[in-house]
């Protein structure tokens, strides 16, 4: 009888404890930290803070540079979000900068890619077209650099100020090659949308910029601003858009293009116009990918579909291919993923083709 009473008491005790556990609540987690705050604004030139942990941030220009607006260089950047609490974009950039992230040490190829985000020259989509791409590059042995360039929305002209920022970024990364274990002959530039406009101009206008920067007080005067390769992803209008023309240097770098087609037709046209100009001129090793489906970042494929995302992120079912995989294959084909110090196939092909014939004249003769 006592045994039964003891058993009943134990069952009742366990049931009571279980019920108590069931009715207790787990403490709520703390709220998200939110979009990170920019660095403090002082009377000194603004000191940009890293977008990603571990980044090394360097201003593009010396504080007294004639490229800078001295009345606004002290202003802090502004950070915004497309989907709080995540950082999405940066604006109000008056002290433009680069942010360096080293490749995985054992895999380091010495190649560096400068990333120029889009945003319609109104802001910089530094996450989708910058920070999100950094781990992909560094895991494949490629050093990554996020560019924060000046914007039209802040009173600057993309065709001059923005392009100069891109060209200065190339100079600055190349100048620090020894510090960062880079190969000075493997400095590339990839732009997205509005950022691709900067890449397109930087790839052919470097002779002019280098002449402009040859001043006695410029520490980077002798450093080349020529990119060794470029990438234009769903690019904005290039110097060849709308019937435009531009001189193509004889050592113009190879170029990689990727864009949705039908669903982003205007950017596809801008990509093909630039590609065609380089192809007709005979620039070696240019590659073009126009995908059957896909839309421009921020646009919708269908009314019930989320806006398409940028860079290499998932696009809510809207096909846009794995352009980043094709890009890596292209880099490997051209020798940019081999051990540092070895001459690339790209460099050999550029050197062989500096005296290339006029293809357009030859083409016109064939048509006759």
Coordinates of C-alpha atoms in Angstrom, one line a residue:
X1 CA 0.0 0.0 0.0
X2 CA 2.9 2.4 0.9
X3 CA 4.6 1.5 -2.4
X4 CA 1.4 2.5 -4.4
X5 CA 1.1 5.7 -2.4
X6 CA 4.8 6.6 -3.1
X7 CA 4.4 5.9 -6.8
X8 CA 1.3 8.0 -7.0
X9 CA 3.1 10.8 -5.3
X10 CA 6.0 10.6 -7.7
X11 CA 3.7 10.7 -10.7
X12 CA 1.9 13.7 -9.3
X13 CA 5.2 15.5 -8.6
X14 CA 6.5 14.8 -12.2
X15 CA 3.3 16.0 -13.7
X16 CA 3.3 19.2 -11.7
X17 CA 6.9 19.9 -12.7
X18 CA 6.1 19.2 -16.4
X19 CA 3.1 21.5 -16.3
X20 CA 5.3 24.2 -14.7
X21 CA 7.9 23.8 -17.4
X22 CA 5.3 24.0 -20.1
X23 CA 3.8 27.2 -18.8
X24 CA 7.2 29.0 -18.3
X25 CA 8.3 31.2 -21.1
X26 CA 11.7 31.5 -22.7
X27 CA 13.1 35.1 -22.4
X28 CA 12.8 37.1 -25.6
X29 CA 16.0 37.6 -27.5
X30 CA 17.5 41.1 -27.6
X31 CA 16.5 43.3 -30.6
X32 CA 18.7 43.3 -33.7
X33 CA 21.7 45.7 -33.6
X34 CA 20.4 47.6 -36.6
X35 CA 22.3 49.3 -39.4
X36 CA 25.8 50.2 -38.1
X37 CA 26.6 53.8 -37.5
X38 CA 29.1 55.6 -39.6
X39 CA 32.2 57.1 -38.0
X40 CA 31.9 60.4 -36.1
X41 CA 32.0 63.7 -37.9
X42 CA 34.7 66.1 -36.8
X43 CA 36.4 69.1 -38.2
X44 CA 39.0 66.8 -39.7
X45 CA 38.6 64.9 -43.0
X46 CA 36.0 62.1 -42.4
X47 CA 37.5 58.8 -41.6
X48 CA 35.5 56.0 -43.3
X49 CA 34.8 52.9 -41.3
X50 CA 34.9 49.3 -42.7
X51 CA 31.8 47.8 -44.2
X52 CA 33.0 44.4 -43.2
X53 CA 35.0 43.2 -40.2
X54 CA 38.7 42.9 -40.9
X55 CA 38.7 45.5 -43.7
X56 CA 41.5 48.0 -44.1
X57 CA 40.1 51.4 -45.2
X58 CA 42.3 54.0 -47.0
X59 CA 41.1 57.4 -48.4
X60 CA 41.7 57.7 -52.1
X61 CA 43.2 61.2 -51.9
X62 CA 45.4 63.2 -49.6
X63 CA 43.3 65.7 -47.5
X64 CA 44.6 68.7 -49.6
X65 CA 43.9 67.0 -53.0
X66 CA 42.3 69.3 -55.6
X67 CA 40.0 66.4 -56.4
X68 CA 38.2 66.9 -53.0
X69 CA 35.6 69.5 -52.0
X70 CA 37.3 71.0 -49.0
X71 CA 34.1 72.5 -47.7
X72 CA 32.5 69.0 -47.4
X73 CA 35.4 66.6 -46.8
X74 CA 34.6 66.5 -43.1
X75 CA 31.0 65.4 -43.5
X76 CA 30.1 61.9 -42.3
X77 CA 28.7 59.3 -44.7
X78 CA 25.1 58.2 -44.3
X79 CA 24.1 54.5 -44.1
X80 CA 20.8 53.1 -45.2
X81 CA 18.9 49.8 -45.4
X82 CA 16.7 48.1 -48.0
X83 CA 15.6 45.5 -45.4
X84 CA 16.2 46.5 -41.8
X85 CA 18.2 45.8 -39.8
X86 CA 20.7 45.0 -42.5
X87 CA 23.1 47.6 -44.0
X88 CA 22.2 48.2 -47.7
X89 CA 23.8 51.4 -49.0
X90 CA 26.0 54.3 -48.3
X91 CA 25.6 57.9 -49.5
X92 CA 27.0 61.4 -48.7
X93 CA 30.5 60.3 -49.7
X94 CA 32.9 63.3 -49.8
X95 CA 36.1 61.5 -48.7
X96 CA 36.1 58.5 -51.1
X97 CA 38.0 55.4 -50.1
X98 CA 38.9 51.8 -50.7
X99 CA 38.4 48.9 -48.3
X100 CA 40.8 46.0 -48.7
X101 CA 40.1 42.4 -47.8
X102 CA 42.9 39.9 -48.2
X103 CA 42.4 36.5 -50.0
X104 CA 42.6 33.3 -48.0
X105 CA 46.4 33.2 -47.3
X106 CA 47.2 29.8 -48.7
X107 CA 45.2 30.4 -51.8
X108 CA 46.3 33.9 -52.6
X109 CA 46.8 34.3 -56.3
X110 CA 48.0 37.9 -56.0
X111 CA 44.9 39.0 -58.1
X112 CA 42.8 41.8 -56.7
X113 CA 39.3 42.9 -57.8
X114 CA 38.0 46.4 -57.0
X115 CA 34.2 46.3 -56.7
X116 CA 32.2 49.4 -57.8
X117 CA 28.6 49.2 -56.7
X118 CA 25.6 50.5 -58.5
X119 CA 22.8 52.7 -57.2
X120 CA 22.0 55.0 -60.0
X121 CA 24.7 57.5 -58.8
X122 CA 22.3 58.3 -56.0
X123 CA 23.8 55.9 -53.4
X124 CA 26.1 52.9 -53.4
X125 CA 24.7 49.4 -53.0
X126 CA 27.8 48.4 -51.0
X127 CA 26.4 45.2 -49.7
X128 CA 24.7 43.4 -52.6
X129 CA 27.4 44.5 -55.0
X130 CA 30.3 44.7 -52.6
X131 CA 30.3 43.1 -49.1
X132 CA 28.3 40.1 -50.2
X133 CA 30.8 39.3 -53.0
X134 CA 34.0 39.7 -50.9
X135 CA 33.8 36.2 -49.3
X136 CA 33.2 34.6 -52.7
X137 CA 36.3 36.3 -54.1
X138 CA 38.6 35.7 -51.1
X139 CA 37.6 32.0 -50.8
X140 CA 38.8 31.6 -54.4
X141 CA 42.2 33.3 -53.7
X142 CA 41.2 36.7 -55.0
X143 CA 41.8 39.8 -52.9
X144 CA 38.7 42.0 -52.8
X145 CA 38.5 45.8 -52.6
X146 CA 35.2 47.8 -52.0
X147 CA 35.2 51.2 -53.6
X148 CA 33.3 54.1 -52.1
X149 CA 33.2 56.7 -54.8
X150 CA 31.5 60.1 -55.0
X151 CA 27.9 60.4 -56.3
X152 CA 25.8 62.6 -58.5
X153 CA 23.3 63.0 -55.6
X154 CA 26.0 64.7 -53.6
X155 CA 26.9 67.2 -56.3
X156 CA 29.6 65.2 -58.2
X157 CA 29.8 64.3 -61.9
X158 CA 30.1 60.5 -62.4
X159 CA 31.9 61.0 -65.8
X160 CA 34.7 62.9 -64.2
X161 CA 34.7 62.7 -60.4
X162 CA 33.3 59.1 -60.3
X163 CA 35.7 57.9 -63.0
X164 CA 38.6 59.6 -61.4
X165 CA 37.8 57.8 -58.1
X166 CA 37.9 54.5 -60.0
X167 CA 41.2 55.3 -61.6
X168 CA 42.7 56.5 -58.4
X169 CA 41.5 53.3 -56.7
X170 CA 43.5 51.2 -59.2
X171 CA 46.6 53.4 -58.6
X172 CA 46.2 53.1 -54.8
X173 CA 45.7 49.3 -54.8
X174 CA 48.7 48.8 -57.1
X175 CA 50.8 51.1 -54.9
X176 CA 50.1 48.9 -51.9
X177 CA 50.8 45.7 -53.7
X178 CA 53.9 45.0 -51.7
X179 CA 52.0 45.5 -48.4
X180 CA 49.1 43.3 -49.4
X181 CA 51.0 40.5 -51.3
X182 CA 49.4 41.5 -54.6
X183 CA 50.8 41.0 -58.2
X184 CA 50.9 44.5 -59.8
X185 CA 50.0 42.9 -63.1
X186 CA 46.7 41.4 -61.8
X187 CA 44.7 44.4 -60.6
X188 CA 41.1 44.3 -62.0
X189 CA 38.0 46.3 -61.7
X190 CA 34.4 45.0 -61.7
X191 CA 31.4 47.4 -61.8
X192 CA 27.7 46.8 -61.4
X193 CA 25.1 49.0 -63.1
X194 CA 26.1 52.6 -62.4
X195 CA 29.5 51.2 -61.1
X196 CA 30.0 49.5 -64.4
X197 CA 29.9 53.0 -66.1
X198 CA 33.0 53.8 -64.1
X199 CA 34.6 50.6 -65.1
X200 CA 33.8 51.1 -68.8
X201 CA 35.4 54.6 -68.8
X202 CA 38.4 53.6 -66.6
X203 CA 39.3 50.8 -69.0
X204 CA 39.9 53.1 -71.9
X205 CA 40.5 56.6 -70.4
X206 CA 43.6 55.8 -68.3
X207 CA 46.1 57.5 -70.6
X208 CA 44.4 60.8 -70.0
X209 CA 44.1 60.4 -66.3
X210 CA 47.8 59.5 -66.0
X211 CA 48.8 62.6 -67.8
X212 CA 46.5 64.7 -65.6
X213 CA 48.1 63.2 -62.4
X214 CA 51.7 63.7 -63.4
X215 CA 52.5 66.4 -60.9
X216 CA 55.6 66.7 -58.8
X217 CA 53.8 66.5 -55.5
X218 CA 51.7 63.3 -56.4
X219 CA 53.2 60.2 -54.7
X220 CA 51.2 58.0 -57.2
X221 CA 52.2 59.9 -60.3
X222 CA 54.2 57.0 -61.7
X223 CA 51.8 54.3 -60.7
X224 CA 49.6 53.0 -63.6
X225 CA 45.8 53.4 -63.5
X226 CA 45.3 50.8 -66.2
X227 CA 43.2 47.9 -65.0
X228 CA 44.6 44.5 -66.0
X229 CA 41.0 43.3 -66.6
X230 CA 37.5 44.6 -66.1
X231 CA 34.0 43.2 -65.6
X232 CA 30.7 45.0 -66.4
X233 CA 27.6 43.4 -64.8
X234 CA 24.3 44.7 -66.1
X235 CA 26.2 47.9 -67.0
X236 CA 24.9 51.5 -67.4
X237 CA 25.7 53.4 -70.6
X238 CA 29.3 53.4 -71.7
X239 CA 31.2 55.9 -73.9
X240 CA 29.8 54.0 -76.9
X241 CA 26.1 54.3 -75.9
X242 CA 23.7 56.3 -78.0
X243 CA 26.0 56.3 -81.0
X244 CA 29.0 57.6 -79.0
X245 CA 32.6 57.0 -79.9
X246 CA 35.8 56.8 -77.9
X247 CA 39.4 56.0 -78.6
X248 CA 40.4 52.5 -77.5
X249 CA 44.0 52.2 -76.3
X250 CA 46.1 49.6 -78.1
X251 CA 46.8 47.9 -74.7
X252 CA 43.1 48.0 -73.6
X253 CA 42.4 45.3 -71.0
X254 CA 40.2 42.2 -71.6
X255 CA 36.6 42.6 -70.5
X256 CA 33.9 40.3 -69.1
X257 CA 30.2 41.2 -69.6
X258 CA 27.1 39.8 -68.0
X259 CA 23.5 41.0 -68.1
X260 CA 19.9 39.7 -68.2
X261 CA 18.6 40.1 -71.7
X262 CA 14.9 40.4 -72.5
X263 CA 13.9 41.5 -69.0
X264 CA 16.7 44.0 -68.7
X265 CA 17.0 44.9 -72.3
X266 CA 18.5 48.4 -72.0
X267 CA 21.4 47.2 -69.9
X268 CA 21.9 44.3 -72.2
X269 CA 22.1 46.8 -75.1
X270 CA 24.7 48.8 -73.3
X271 CA 26.7 45.7 -72.6
X272 CA 26.6 44.6 -76.2
X273 CA 27.5 48.1 -77.5
X274 CA 30.6 48.2 -75.5
X275 CA 31.5 44.5 -76.2
X276 CA 31.0 45.1 -80.0
X277 CA 33.3 48.2 -79.9
X278 CA 36.0 46.2 -78.2
X279 CA 35.5 43.2 -80.5
X280 CA 35.6 45.4 -83.7
X281 CA 38.8 47.0 -82.4
X282 CA 40.4 43.6 -81.8
X283 CA 40.8 43.9 -78.0
X284 CA 41.8 40.3 -77.0
X285 CA 39.8 38.0 -74.7
X286 CA 36.5 39.8 -74.3
X287 CA 33.6 37.6 -73.2
X288 CA 29.9 38.3 -73.2
X289 CA 27.0 36.6 -71.4
X290 CA 23.4 37.7 -72.1
X291 CA 21.0 35.6 -70.2
X292 CA 17.6 34.6 -71.4
X293 CA 15.7 35.5 -68.2
X294 CA 16.3 38.0 -65.4
X295 CA 15.6 41.6 -64.5
X296 CA 17.7 44.5 -63.2
X297 CA 18.2 44.6 -59.5
X298 CA 15.2 46.2 -57.8
X299 CA 12.8 45.4 -60.7
X300 CA 10.2 42.7 -60.7
X301 CA 9.9 39.9 -63.1
X302 CA 6.2 39.4 -62.3
X303 CA 3.7 41.4 -60.2
X304 CA 3.7 38.9 -57.4
X305 CA 7.4 38.5 -57.3
X306 CA 9.9 40.1 -54.9
X307 CA 12.2 42.7 -56.5
X308 CA 15.3 41.1 -57.9
X309 CA 18.5 41.3 -55.8
X310 CA 21.9 42.3 -57.0
X311 CA 25.4 40.9 -57.4
X312 CA 25.6 37.1 -56.7
X313 CA 22.7 36.8 -54.3
X314 CA 19.6 34.8 -54.9
X315 CA 17.0 36.4 -57.2
X316 CA 13.7 35.0 -55.9
X317 CA 13.5 32.5 -58.7
X318 CA 14.3 34.9 -61.5
X319 CA 17.0 33.3 -63.6
X320 CA 20.2 35.2 -64.2
X321 CA 22.6 32.3 -64.5
X322 CA 25.7 31.7 -62.4
X323 CA 27.6 34.6 -64.0
X324 CA 30.1 34.5 -61.1
X325 CA 31.1 31.0 -62.0
X326 CA 31.7 32.0 -65.6
X327 CA 33.7 35.0 -64.4
X328 CA 36.0 32.7 -62.4
X329 CA 36.4 30.4 -65.4
X330 CA 37.3 33.4 -67.5
X331 CA 39.9 34.6 -65.0
X332 CA 41.4 31.2 -64.9
X333 CA 41.5 30.9 -68.7
X334 CA 43.5 34.2 -68.8
X335 CA 45.9 33.1 -66.1
X336 CA 44.8 35.4 -63.2
X337 CA 44.3 32.4 -60.8
X338 CA 47.7 30.9 -61.2
X339 CA 50.5 31.5 -58.7
X340 CA 51.6 35.1 -58.2
X341 CA 54.5 36.4 -60.3
X342 CA 53.8 34.3 -63.4
X343 CA 53.0 36.2 -66.6
X344 CA 49.3 35.8 -67.5
X345 CA 47.9 34.7 -70.8
X346 CA 46.0 38.0 -70.8
X347 CA 49.2 40.0 -70.6
X348 CA 50.8 37.9 -73.4
X349 CA 47.8 38.4 -75.7
X350 CA 47.6 42.1 -75.1
X351 CA 51.3 42.5 -75.9
X352 CA 50.9 40.4 -79.1
X353 CA 48.0 42.6 -80.3
X354 CA 49.2 46.1 -79.8
X355 CA 49.8 46.4 -83.5
X356 CA 46.6 44.7 -84.6
X357 CA 45.1 45.7 -87.9
X358 CA 42.0 47.8 -88.5
X359 CA 39.3 45.1 -88.3
X360 CA 36.4 47.4 -89.4
X361 CA 38.1 48.3 -92.7
X362 CA 38.8 44.7 -93.3
X363 CA 35.1 43.8 -92.5
X364 CA 33.9 46.4 -94.9
X365 CA 36.1 45.0 -97.7
X366 CA 34.6 41.5 -97.0
X367 CA 31.1 42.8 -97.3
X368 CA 31.9 44.3 -100.7

